[in-house]
Short mmCIF file of C-alpha atoms in Angstrom, two decimals:
data_model
loop_
_atom_site.label_atom_id
_atom_site.label_comp_id
_atom_site.label_asym_id
_atom_site.label_seq_id
_atom_site.Cartn_x
_atom_site.Cartn_y
_atom_site.Cartn_z
CA UNK A 20 -1.85 8.97 -8.82
CA UNK A 21 0.74 10.59 -11.28
CA UNK A 22 -0.77 13.26 -12.39
CA UNK A 23 0.81 15.69 -15.43
CA UNK A 24 0.13 19.36 -15.67
CA UNK A 25 -1.99 18.20 -19.26
CA UNK A 26 -4.50 16.08 -17.18
CA UNK A 27 -4.45 18.73 -14.27
CA UNK A 28 -5.55 21.81 -16.34
CA UNK A 29 -6.77 20.33 -19.55
CA UNK A 30 -8.24 17.51 -18.69
CA UNK A 31 -6.51 15.54 -21.50
CA UNK A 32 -6.51 12.16 -20.06
CA UNK A 33 -9.86 10.66 -20.17
CA UNK A 34 -9.13 7.64 -18.32
CA UNK A 35 -8.10 8.76 -15.05
CA UNK A 36 -10.56 9.57 -12.25
CA UNK A 37 -10.06 10.25 -8.19
CA UNK A 38 -10.71 6.16 -7.73
CA UNK A 39 -8.15 3.48 -6.93
CA UNK A 40 -8.93 2.23 -10.34
CA UNK A 41 -6.57 4.76 -11.67
CA UNK A 42 -3.30 4.75 -9.43
CA UNK A 43 0.29 3.75 -9.58
CA UNK A 44 0.82 3.30 -5.96
CA UNK A 45 -0.90 2.23 -3.04
CA UNK A 46 0.13 3.27 0.73
CA UNK A 47 -0.85 1.13 3.47
CA UNK A 48 0.12 2.35 6.95
CA UNK A 49 -0.62 0.17 10.00
CA UNK A 50 -0.38 0.97 13.72
CA UNK A 51 1.34 -2.10 15.84
CA UNK A 52 1.83 -0.66 19.61
CA UNK A 53 4.59 -2.25 21.59
CA UNK A 54 5.60 -4.15 18.38
CA UNK A 55 9.20 -4.77 17.25
CA UNK A 56 10.30 -5.04 13.65
CA UNK A 57 11.87 -8.13 14.26
CA UNK A 58 8.66 -9.73 15.22
CA UNK A 59 6.86 -8.94 11.94
CA UNK A 60 6.13 -11.16 9.38
CA UNK A 61 4.85 -9.30 6.30
CA UNK A 62 3.49 -11.29 3.11
CA UNK A 63 2.17 -9.07 0.15
CA UNK A 64 0.44 -11.29 -2.97
CA UNK A 65 -1.22 -10.00 -5.81
CA UNK A 66 -4.22 -9.19 -4.22
CA UNK A 67 -3.78 -9.34 -0.67
CA UNK A 68 -1.58 -8.68 2.40
CA UNK A 69 -0.66 -10.75 5.18
CA UNK A 70 0.57 -9.29 8.72
CA UNK A 71 1.20 -11.51 11.51
CA UNK A 72 3.14 -10.45 14.59
CA UNK A 73 2.69 -12.20 18.13
CA UNK A 74 -0.53 -9.78 19.28
CA UNK A 75 -1.62 -9.05 15.78
CA UNK A 76 -2.75 -10.76 12.62
CA UNK A 77 -4.00 -8.81 9.64
CA UNK A 78 -5.61 -10.23 6.34
CA UNK A 79 -6.31 -7.04 3.98
CA UNK A 80 -7.93 -7.85 0.15
CA UNK A 81 -6.35 -4.95 -1.63
CA UNK A 82 -8.56 -2.94 -3.80
CA UNK A 83 -6.77 -3.40 -6.82
CA UNK A 84 -3.95 -5.89 -7.99
CA UNK A 85 -0.31 -4.91 -7.17
CA UNK A 86 3.24 -6.04 -8.47
CA UNK A 87 4.27 -7.97 -5.57
CA UNK A 88 7.49 -8.61 -7.11
CA UNK A 89 8.68 -5.02 -6.86
CA UNK A 90 6.97 -3.56 -4.38
CA UNK A 91 8.41 -2.59 -0.68
CA UNK A 92 7.71 -1.91 2.64
CA UNK A 93 9.45 0.72 5.52
CA UNK A 94 9.13 0.22 9.05
CA UNK A 95 9.16 3.40 10.89
CA UNK A 96 9.95 3.04 14.27
CA UNK A 97 9.15 5.59 16.97
CA UNK A 98 6.84 7.42 14.90
CA UNK A 99 2.93 7.59 14.78
CA UNK A 100 1.03 7.18 11.65
#
């Protein structure tokens, strides 16, 4: 969540809580051992994420709808998540 000092110290925004219902960002980390970025197909829709690779397939229903037109994805090759 993007929390302002007023939210943190004064509790001004009563619509914020620690759940996903109040989040602006969603981070999903997926480990795919022995898989190259060029072999990964990632498709993010408003309510689901579909990832396909030669040895892996994942269909993930997202906890909240996302803006699928303006999202981004990064490949962290060589790093463990």
